[in-house]
Amino acid sequence: MFRDVGRGARVEMERDDKSSETRNNSLTLAILFWALLSLSQLMVWFVALPLTVVWVAEDLSSHGLELKWTGGAKTFNWHPLLMVIGFAALAGDGTLVFRCMSRIGVSSKDVQKFLHGFLMTLAMVCMCVGLAAVFFFHNTQGFANLASLHSKLGLATAIQFGVQFVVGIVFYALPCMPAYWRRLLMPYHRFAGKSLLVLATMCILTGIQEKLGFESAKRSADLETAQAVGFVIVYAVAIICFALSRDEYRRYEQKQTGGEAKHHRSGGGGGNSSGGGSSGGGGTGGRKSNDPSEKALLPQE
């Protein structure tokens, strides 16, 4: 009897140690996650974007923007500004929505999906207006369209972004697709989103280099500013891709218990998932665990 009591005490101590270690690891990961997220936001919104505004307003030959497009260089300047806003800022933030919203108390997946779609819609608008600006400028000035690597790569990226946007609406925003197809497509949807960030960064870098080539006579002022924009965007996107690639930074939700678990086992919650959410709820709903470390956070994305 005393041996059983001692064994039970040791098991309880090991369980408490494991639970404490899990909490410490979760705290460390949370601190690192928010540090990386804050750094990426600082680099994009407060460094790269203001530098782009400075470059457009002062250092390009046209010196600014025009609201009424006349086809001049001021019309063209909408292109680099809107592409940086759309791809580096808005699309980058949109990919991080599912990683960070649940960590600030917004656990509703519908709210997360709405914010993700809202940011991607704004990015789509910026992309379309930016493309219209450069095509209008080229046609007005008599320049050939799609004559460089930047233009071809940019068009391919824009088409992929459009396809990704339509797929997101049809498969995940509208309630018409079965959960099976949503789960099947989700890994490809995620990969396409990550690859778009890389492709957009390549487009920005090649665009900066191409513009500097056209402005070779004035490189003393705009060279350093343009290079700083490209440098900051590269490292900001690298941080975002790192956060997206780590499983420990995936979206987390509290484990369901009681009536909610029974509801999901009976099939009541299988229709509102756009990825691993429904499979995660169905796979663990029938198992009851006494391990405190399993009651905290479960990956859902």
PDB file of C-alpha atoms in Angstrom, residues 83-188:
ATOM      1  CA  MET A  83       2.619  47.806 -54.403  1.00  0.00           C
ATOM      2  CA  VAL A  84       4.592  48.272 -51.195  1.00  0.00           C
ATOM      3  CA  ILE A  85       1.384  49.007 -49.268  1.00  0.00           C
ATOM      4  CA  GLY A  86      -0.541  46.126 -50.832  1.00  0.00           C
ATOM      5  CA  PHE A  87       1.999  43.315 -50.847  1.00  0.00           C
ATOM      6  CA  ALA A  88       4.551  44.092 -48.138  1.00  0.00           C
ATOM      7  CA  ALA A  89       2.183  45.682 -45.595  1.00  0.00           C
ATOM      8  CA  LEU A  90      -1.422  44.517 -46.047  1.00  0.00           C
ATOM      9  CA  ALA A  91      -0.824  41.050 -47.496  1.00  0.00           C
ATOM     10  CA  GLY A  92       1.922  40.393 -44.959  1.00  0.00           C
ATOM     11  CA  ASP A  93      -0.402  41.313 -42.114  1.00  0.00           C
ATOM     12  CA  GLY A  94      -3.200  39.259 -43.657  1.00  0.00           C
ATOM     13  CA  THR A  95      -1.117  36.103 -43.564  1.00  0.00           C
ATOM     14  CA  LEU A  96      -0.425  36.631 -39.850  1.00  0.00           C
ATOM     15  CA  VAL A  97      -4.051  37.088 -38.765  1.00  0.00           C
ATOM     16  CA  PHE A  98      -4.608  33.444 -37.820  1.00  0.00           C
ATOM     17  CA  ARG A  99      -1.298  33.399 -35.951  1.00  0.00           C
ATOM     18  CA  CYS A 100      -1.865  36.375 -33.702  1.00  0.00           C
ATOM     19  CA  MET A 101      -5.591  37.080 -33.218  1.00  0.00           C
ATOM     20  CA  SER A 102      -6.263  34.171 -30.860  1.00  0.00           C
ATOM     21  CA  ARG A 103      -3.276  35.274 -28.790  1.00  0.00           C
ATOM     22  CA  ILE A 104      -4.917  38.620 -28.023  1.00  0.00           C
ATOM     23  CA  GLY A 105      -8.250  37.089 -27.024  1.00  0.00           C
ATOM     24  CA  VAL A 106      -9.998  37.034 -30.417  1.00  0.00           C
ATOM     25  CA  SER A 107     -10.668  33.302 -30.608  1.00  0.00           C
ATOM     26  CA  SER A 108     -13.650  33.426 -32.981  1.00  0.00           C
ATOM     27  CA  LYS A 109     -12.575  31.897 -36.267  1.00  0.00           C
ATOM     28  CA  ASP A 110     -15.277  33.838 -38.118  1.00  0.00           C
ATOM     29  CA  VAL A 111     -13.779  37.111 -36.904  1.00  0.00           C
ATOM     30  CA  GLN A 112     -10.296  35.953 -37.876  1.00  0.00           C
ATOM     31  CA  LYS A 113     -11.468  34.913 -41.329  1.00  0.00           C
ATOM     32  CA  PHE A 114     -13.236  38.258 -41.805  1.00  0.00           C
ATOM     33  CA  LEU A 115     -10.119  40.234 -40.861  1.00  0.00           C
ATOM     34  CA  HIS A 116      -7.958  38.027 -43.080  1.00  0.00           C
ATOM     35  CA  GLY A 117     -10.309  38.547 -46.017  1.00  0.00           C
ATOM     36  CA  PHE A 118     -10.603  42.296 -45.332  1.00  0.00           C
ATOM     37  CA  LEU A 119      -6.826  42.818 -45.390  1.00  0.00           C
ATOM     38  CA  MET A 120      -6.445  40.686 -48.514  1.00  0.00           C
ATOM     39  CA  THR A 121      -9.238  42.642 -50.217  1.00  0.00           C
ATOM     40  CA  LEU A 122      -7.426  45.904 -49.468  1.00  0.00           C
ATOM     41  CA  ALA A 123      -4.222  44.362 -50.832  1.00  0.00           C
ATOM     42  CA  MET A 124      -6.091  43.322 -53.992  1.00  0.00           C
ATOM     43  CA  VAL A 125      -7.415  46.864 -54.479  1.00  0.00           C
ATOM     44  CA  CYS A 126      -3.916  48.322 -54.057  1.00  0.00           C
ATOM     45  CA  MET A 127      -2.515  45.791 -56.513  1.00  0.00           C
ATOM     46  CA  CYS A 128      -5.147  46.513 -59.163  1.00  0.00           C
ATOM     47  CA  VAL A 129      -4.781  50.298 -58.900  1.00  0.00           C
ATOM     48  CA  GLY A 130      -0.983  49.998 -58.921  1.00  0.00           C
ATOM     49  CA  LEU A 131      -1.084  47.845 -62.064  1.00  0.00           C
ATOM     50  CA  ALA A 132      -3.517  50.250 -63.724  1.00  0.00           C
ATOM     51  CA  ALA A 133      -1.150  53.140 -62.966  1.00  0.00           C
ATOM     52  CA  VAL A 134       1.874  51.559 -64.621  1.00  0.00           C
ATOM     53  CA  PHE A 135      -0.053  50.305 -67.676  1.00  0.00           C
ATOM     54  CA  PHE A 136      -1.696  53.717 -68.122  1.00  0.00           C
ATOM     55  CA  PHE A 137       1.686  55.408 -67.846  1.00  0.00           C
ATOM     56  CA  HIS A 138       3.299  53.071 -70.377  1.00  0.00           C
ATOM     57  CA  ASN A 139       0.457  53.402 -72.866  1.00  0.00           C
ATOM     58  CA  THR A 140       0.346  57.192 -72.559  1.00  0.00           C
ATOM     59  CA  GLN A 141       4.109  57.606 -72.932  1.00  0.00           C
ATOM     60  CA  GLY A 142       4.409  55.016 -75.697  1.00  0.00           C
ATOM     61  CA  PHE A 143       6.510  52.555 -73.676  1.00  0.00           C
ATOM     62  CA  ALA A 144       6.283  48.833 -74.303  1.00  0.00           C
ATOM     63  CA  ASN A 145       4.424  46.795 -71.697  1.00  0.00           C
ATOM     64  CA  LEU A 146       5.898  43.622 -70.197  1.00  0.00           C
ATOM     65  CA  ALA A 147       9.349  44.368 -71.611  1.00  0.00           C
ATOM     66  CA  SER A 148      11.415  43.520 -68.524  1.00  0.00           C
ATOM     67  CA  LEU A 149      11.873  40.732 -65.993  1.00  0.00           C
ATOM     68  CA  HIS A 150      10.197  42.885 -63.350  1.00  0.00           C
ATOM     69  CA  SER A 151       7.072  43.391 -65.434  1.00  0.00           C
ATOM     70  CA  LYS A 152       6.717  39.720 -66.358  1.00  0.00           C
ATOM     71  CA  LEU A 153       7.365  38.542 -62.816  1.00  0.00           C
ATOM     72  CA  GLY A 154       4.984  41.173 -61.491  1.00  0.00           C
ATOM     73  CA  LEU A 155       2.187  40.107 -63.816  1.00  0.00           C
ATOM     74  CA  ALA A 156       2.676  36.446 -62.873  1.00  0.00           C
ATOM     75  CA  THR A 157       2.543  37.391 -59.179  1.00  0.00           C
ATOM     76  CA  ALA A 158      -0.599  39.462 -59.734  1.00  0.00           C
ATOM     77  CA  ILE A 159      -2.313  36.566 -61.525  1.00  0.00           C
ATOM     78  CA  GLN A 160      -1.368  34.127 -58.758  1.00  0.00           C
ATOM     79  CA  PHE A 161      -2.629  36.569 -56.146  1.00  0.00           C
ATOM     80  CA  GLY A 162      -5.916  36.897 -58.048  1.00  0.00           C
ATOM     81  CA  VAL A 163      -6.344  33.123 -58.228  1.00  0.00           C
ATOM     82  CA  GLN A 164      -5.524  32.828 -54.530  1.00  0.00           C
ATOM     83  CA  PHE A 165      -8.049  35.554 -53.737  1.00  0.00           C
ATOM     84  CA  VAL A 166     -10.841  33.862 -55.711  1.00  0.00           C
ATOM     85  CA  VAL A 167     -10.061  30.471 -54.168  1.00  0.00           C
ATOM     86  CA  GLY A 168     -10.193  32.015 -50.698  1.00  0.00           C
ATOM     87  CA  ILE A 169     -13.626  33.498 -51.375  1.00  0.00           C
ATOM     88  CA  VAL A 170     -15.142  30.428 -53.031  1.00  0.00           C
ATOM     89  CA  PHE A 171     -13.751  27.771 -50.688  1.00  0.00           C
ATOM     90  CA  TYR A 172     -13.524  29.566 -47.334  1.00  0.00           C
ATOM     91  CA  ALA A 173     -15.590  32.768 -47.292  1.00  0.00           C
ATOM     92  CA  LEU A 174     -18.739  31.304 -48.830  1.00  0.00           C
ATOM     93  CA  PRO A 175     -20.529  28.426 -47.035  1.00  0.00           C
ATOM     94  CA  CYS A 176     -21.052  26.455 -50.224  1.00  0.00           C
ATOM     95  CA  MET A 177     -18.013  24.168 -50.127  1.00  0.00           C
ATOM     96  CA  PRO A 178     -17.993  20.947 -48.065  1.00  0.00           C
ATOM     97  CA  ALA A 179     -15.495  20.730 -45.226  1.00  0.00           C
ATOM     98  CA  TYR A 180     -13.722  17.887 -47.025  1.00  0.00           C
ATOM     99  CA  TRP A 181     -12.700  20.113 -49.942  1.00  0.00           C
ATOM    100  CA  ARG A 182     -11.669  22.902 -47.596  1.00  0.00           C
ATOM    101  CA  ARG A 183      -9.350  20.610 -45.664  1.00  0.00           C
ATOM    102  CA  LEU A 184      -8.006  19.116 -48.897  1.00  0.00           C
ATOM    103  CA  LEU A 185      -7.118  22.485 -50.386  1.00  0.00           C
ATOM    104  CA  MET A 186      -5.863  24.174 -47.212  1.00  0.00           C
ATOM    105  CA  PRO A 187      -2.161  23.038 -47.436  1.00  0.00           C
ATOM    106  CA  TYR A 188      -1.967  24.367 -51.010  1.00  0.00           C
TER     107      TYR A 188
END
